Short mmCIF file of C-alpha atoms in Angstrom, two decimals:
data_model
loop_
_atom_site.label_atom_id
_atom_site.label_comp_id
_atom_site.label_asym_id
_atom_site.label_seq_id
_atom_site.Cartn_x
_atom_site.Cartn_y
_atom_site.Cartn_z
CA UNK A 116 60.11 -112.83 -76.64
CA UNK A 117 57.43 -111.18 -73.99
CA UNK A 118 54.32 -111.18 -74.68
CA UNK A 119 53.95 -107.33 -75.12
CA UNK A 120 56.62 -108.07 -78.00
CA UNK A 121 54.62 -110.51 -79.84
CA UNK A 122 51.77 -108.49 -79.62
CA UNK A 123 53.20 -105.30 -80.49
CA UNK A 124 55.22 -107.42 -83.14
CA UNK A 125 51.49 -108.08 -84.72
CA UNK A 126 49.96 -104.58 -84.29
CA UNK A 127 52.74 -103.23 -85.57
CA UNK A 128 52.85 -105.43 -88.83
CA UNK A 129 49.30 -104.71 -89.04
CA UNK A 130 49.19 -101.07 -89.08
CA UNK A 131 51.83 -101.14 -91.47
CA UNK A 132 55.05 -100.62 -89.45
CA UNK A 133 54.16 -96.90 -89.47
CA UNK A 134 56.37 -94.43 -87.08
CA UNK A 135 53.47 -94.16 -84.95
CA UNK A 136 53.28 -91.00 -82.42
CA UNK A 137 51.92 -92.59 -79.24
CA UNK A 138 53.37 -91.55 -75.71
CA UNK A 139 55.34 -94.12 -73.90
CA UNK A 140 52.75 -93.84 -70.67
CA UNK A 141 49.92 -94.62 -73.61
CA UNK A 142 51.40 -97.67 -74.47
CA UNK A 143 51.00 -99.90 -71.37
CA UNK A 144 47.30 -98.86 -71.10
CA UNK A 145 46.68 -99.60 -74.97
CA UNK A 146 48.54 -103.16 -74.00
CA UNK A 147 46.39 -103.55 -71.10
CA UNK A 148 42.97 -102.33 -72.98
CA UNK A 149 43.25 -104.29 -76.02
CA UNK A 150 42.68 -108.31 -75.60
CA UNK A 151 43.49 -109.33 -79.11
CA UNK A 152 46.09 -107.07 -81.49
CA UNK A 153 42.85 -106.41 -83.92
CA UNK A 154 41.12 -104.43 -80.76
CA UNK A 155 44.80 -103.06 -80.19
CA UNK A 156 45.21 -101.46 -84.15
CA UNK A 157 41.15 -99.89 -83.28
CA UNK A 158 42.27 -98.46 -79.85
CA UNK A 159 45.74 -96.88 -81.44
CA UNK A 160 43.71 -95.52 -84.64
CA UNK A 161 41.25 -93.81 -82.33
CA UNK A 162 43.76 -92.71 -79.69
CA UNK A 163 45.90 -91.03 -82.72
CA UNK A 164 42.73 -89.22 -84.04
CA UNK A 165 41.86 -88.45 -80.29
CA UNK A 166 45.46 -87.07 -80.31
CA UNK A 167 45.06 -84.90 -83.55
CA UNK A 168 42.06 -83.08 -82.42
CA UNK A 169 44.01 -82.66 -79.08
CA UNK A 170 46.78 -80.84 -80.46
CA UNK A 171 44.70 -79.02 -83.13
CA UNK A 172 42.34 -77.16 -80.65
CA UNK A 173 42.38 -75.29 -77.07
CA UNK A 174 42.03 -78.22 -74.34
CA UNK A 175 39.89 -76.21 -72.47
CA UNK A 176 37.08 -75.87 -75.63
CA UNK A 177 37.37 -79.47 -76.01
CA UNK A 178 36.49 -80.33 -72.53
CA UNK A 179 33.62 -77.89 -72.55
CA UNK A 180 32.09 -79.70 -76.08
CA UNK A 181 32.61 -82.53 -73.80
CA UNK A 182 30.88 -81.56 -71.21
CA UNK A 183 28.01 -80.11 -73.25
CA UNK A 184 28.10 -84.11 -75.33
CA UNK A 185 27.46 -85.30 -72.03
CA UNK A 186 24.37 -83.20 -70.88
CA UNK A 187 23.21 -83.78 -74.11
CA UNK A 188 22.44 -87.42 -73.26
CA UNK A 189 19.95 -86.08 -70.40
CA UNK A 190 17.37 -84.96 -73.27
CA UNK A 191 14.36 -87.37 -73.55
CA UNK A 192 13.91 -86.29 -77.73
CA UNK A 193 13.97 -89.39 -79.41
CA UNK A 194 15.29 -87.40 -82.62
CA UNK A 195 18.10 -85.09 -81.72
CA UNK A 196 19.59 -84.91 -78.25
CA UNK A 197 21.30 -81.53 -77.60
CA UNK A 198 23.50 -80.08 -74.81
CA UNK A 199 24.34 -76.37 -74.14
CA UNK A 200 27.19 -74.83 -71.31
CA UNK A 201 27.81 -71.45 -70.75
CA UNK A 202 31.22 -70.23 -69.47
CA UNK A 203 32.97 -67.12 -68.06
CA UNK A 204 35.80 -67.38 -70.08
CA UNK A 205 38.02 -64.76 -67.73
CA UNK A 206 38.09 -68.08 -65.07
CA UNK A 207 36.44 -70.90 -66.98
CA UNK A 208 33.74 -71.38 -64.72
CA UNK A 209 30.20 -72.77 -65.76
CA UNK A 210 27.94 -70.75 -65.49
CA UNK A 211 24.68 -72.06 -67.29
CA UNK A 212 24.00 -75.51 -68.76
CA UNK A 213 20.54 -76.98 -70.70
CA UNK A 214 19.27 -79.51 -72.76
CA UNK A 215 16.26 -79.38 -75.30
CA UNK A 216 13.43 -80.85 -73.08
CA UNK A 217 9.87 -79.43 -71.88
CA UNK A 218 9.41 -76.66 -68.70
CA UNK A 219 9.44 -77.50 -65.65
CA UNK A 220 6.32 -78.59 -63.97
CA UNK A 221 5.07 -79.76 -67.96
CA UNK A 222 4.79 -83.80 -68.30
CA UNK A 223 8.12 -84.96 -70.34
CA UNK A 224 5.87 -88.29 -70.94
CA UNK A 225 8.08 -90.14 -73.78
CA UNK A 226 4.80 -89.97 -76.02
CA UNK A 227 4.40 -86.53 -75.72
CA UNK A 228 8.52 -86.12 -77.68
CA UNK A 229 7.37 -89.20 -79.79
CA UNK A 230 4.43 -86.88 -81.44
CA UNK A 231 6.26 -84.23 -83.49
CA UNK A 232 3.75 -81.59 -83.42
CA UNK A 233 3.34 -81.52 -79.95
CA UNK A 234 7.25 -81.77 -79.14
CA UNK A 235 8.04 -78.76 -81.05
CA UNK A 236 5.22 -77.26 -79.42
CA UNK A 237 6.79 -77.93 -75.89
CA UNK A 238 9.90 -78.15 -76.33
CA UNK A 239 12.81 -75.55 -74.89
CA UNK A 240 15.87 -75.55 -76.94
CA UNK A 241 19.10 -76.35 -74.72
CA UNK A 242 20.61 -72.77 -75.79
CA UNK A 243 17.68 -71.25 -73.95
CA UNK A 244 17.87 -73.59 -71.20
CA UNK A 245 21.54 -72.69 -70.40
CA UNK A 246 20.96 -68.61 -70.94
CA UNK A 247 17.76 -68.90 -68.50
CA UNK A 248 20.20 -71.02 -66.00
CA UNK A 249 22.92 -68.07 -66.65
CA UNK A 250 20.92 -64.90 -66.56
CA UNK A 251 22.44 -61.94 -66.21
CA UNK A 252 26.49 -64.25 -66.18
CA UNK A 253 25.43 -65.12 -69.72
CA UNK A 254 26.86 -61.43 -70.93
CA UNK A 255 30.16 -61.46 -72.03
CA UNK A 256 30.25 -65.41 -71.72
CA UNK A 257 31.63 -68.16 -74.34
CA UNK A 258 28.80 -70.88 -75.74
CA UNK A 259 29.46 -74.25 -76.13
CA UNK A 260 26.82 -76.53 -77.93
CA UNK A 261 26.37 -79.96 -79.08
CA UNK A 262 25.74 -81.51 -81.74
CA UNK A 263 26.42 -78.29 -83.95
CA UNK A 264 25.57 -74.70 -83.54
CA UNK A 265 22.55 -72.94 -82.69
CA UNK A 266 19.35 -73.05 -85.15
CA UNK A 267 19.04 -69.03 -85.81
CA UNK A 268 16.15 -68.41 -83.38
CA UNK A 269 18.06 -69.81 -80.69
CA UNK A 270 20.84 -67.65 -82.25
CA UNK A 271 19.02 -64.02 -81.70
CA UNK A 272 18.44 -65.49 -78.06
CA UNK A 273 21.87 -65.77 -76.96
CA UNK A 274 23.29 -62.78 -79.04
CA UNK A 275 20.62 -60.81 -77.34
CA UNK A 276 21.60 -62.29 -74.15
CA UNK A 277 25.29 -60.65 -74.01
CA UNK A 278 27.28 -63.81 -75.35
CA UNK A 279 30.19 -63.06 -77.07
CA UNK A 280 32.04 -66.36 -78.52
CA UNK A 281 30.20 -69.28 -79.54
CA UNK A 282 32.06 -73.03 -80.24
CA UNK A 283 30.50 -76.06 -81.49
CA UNK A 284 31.40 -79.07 -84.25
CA UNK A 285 31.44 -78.90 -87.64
CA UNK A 286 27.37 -79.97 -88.85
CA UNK A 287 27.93 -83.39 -90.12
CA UNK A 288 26.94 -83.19 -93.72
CA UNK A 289 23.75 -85.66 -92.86
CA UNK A 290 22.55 -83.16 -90.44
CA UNK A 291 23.31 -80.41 -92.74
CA UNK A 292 21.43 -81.38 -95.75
CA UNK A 293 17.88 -81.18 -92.63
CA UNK A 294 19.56 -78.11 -90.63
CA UNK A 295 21.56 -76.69 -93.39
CA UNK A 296 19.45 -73.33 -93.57
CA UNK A 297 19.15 -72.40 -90.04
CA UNK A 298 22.44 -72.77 -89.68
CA UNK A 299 23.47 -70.04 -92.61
CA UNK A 300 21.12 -68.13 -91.01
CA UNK A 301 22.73 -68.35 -87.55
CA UNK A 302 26.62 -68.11 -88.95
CA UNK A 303 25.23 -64.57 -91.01
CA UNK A 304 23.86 -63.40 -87.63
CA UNK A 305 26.96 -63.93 -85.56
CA UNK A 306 28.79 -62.54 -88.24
CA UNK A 307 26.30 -59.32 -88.42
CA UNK A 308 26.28 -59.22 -84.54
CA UNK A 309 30.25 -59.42 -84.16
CA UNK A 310 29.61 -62.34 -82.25
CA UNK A 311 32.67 -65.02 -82.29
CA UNK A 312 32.01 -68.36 -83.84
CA UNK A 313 34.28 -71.33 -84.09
CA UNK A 314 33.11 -74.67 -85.35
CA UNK A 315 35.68 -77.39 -84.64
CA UNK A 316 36.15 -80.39 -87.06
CA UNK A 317 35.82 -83.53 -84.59
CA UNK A 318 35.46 -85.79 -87.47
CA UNK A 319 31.98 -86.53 -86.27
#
């Protein structure tokens, strides 16, 4: 018996022998990834729910949450990090990204986002970062923001800016039961505005 027989032997048994859907290319890197068969059965249940999402949605929203995930990490807020792109969706180019932080030429001192009062005081949501980086591109352009969608002054913003589709995850129920009314208030104003929204369930 090889060794990628015992150990698939052992994931196998402990995922329950289940007919599982993985791609034959997938399997060597899995193999390779996973040191002991307990890492392996973590690395196949998150490439199958990786997989799921993958097939559910369009590959080219997913990469453009992705994107906005990742710009997200560039906000100083200790509290909520958010991440905004902006796309012409006739060639997929970017056309406008942002990140809740303070102006430019303002001090982003840590302190300064560690005092509440004075951080919303400051701060520039990353939906208004992104439409000031699109300008005029912005009209007729797809939104993609992360964590969830917009809070509904942020909302009027970028339906007054021309955007036309807007995509983010489904609010985690946590961040609902803080956000929960801004974010009826933005849905009923994309809805009132004919503005597109699709919230995609990430399991997040």
């Amino acid at each position: 018996m090889t060794d990628f027989q015992a150990w698939w032997n052992t994931v196998n048994n402990d995922l329950g022998n289940q007919d599982l859907q993985v791609e034959a290319k997938d399997w060597q890197f899995l193999y390779w990834r996973s040191k002991t068969p307990a890492q392996a059965v973590h690395h196949i249940q998150n490439y199958l729910e990786t997989k799921k999402i993958a097939d559910k949605y369009d590959k080219w929203d997913l990469r453009f949450l992705e994107q906005a995930r990742v710009i997200s990490t560039w906000s100083k807020d200790p509290s909520t990090k958010c991440g905004a792109v902006i796309i012409n969706p006739q060639n997929q180019k970017v056309v406008g990204v942002g990140y809740n932080g303070f102006p430019r030429g303002m001090s982003d001192a840590q302190e300064l986002y560690d005092d509440r009062e004075i951080k919303y005081s400051r701060v520039i949501h990353c939906e208004m970062n992104a439409v000031l980086d699109a300008g005029h591109a912005a009209v007729g352009a797809t939104l993609y923001t992360w964590p969830f969608m917009s809070c509904d002054r942020c909302t009027v913003h970028v339906i007054q800016a021309g955007i036309k589709r807007c995509v983010a995850p489904i609010i985690p129920a946590d961040a609902y039961s803080r956000w929960g009314p801004t974010v009826e208030k933005s849905r009923r104003y994309l809805k009132e505005a004919n503005v597109l929204l699709d919230e995609l369930d990430l399991g997040l």
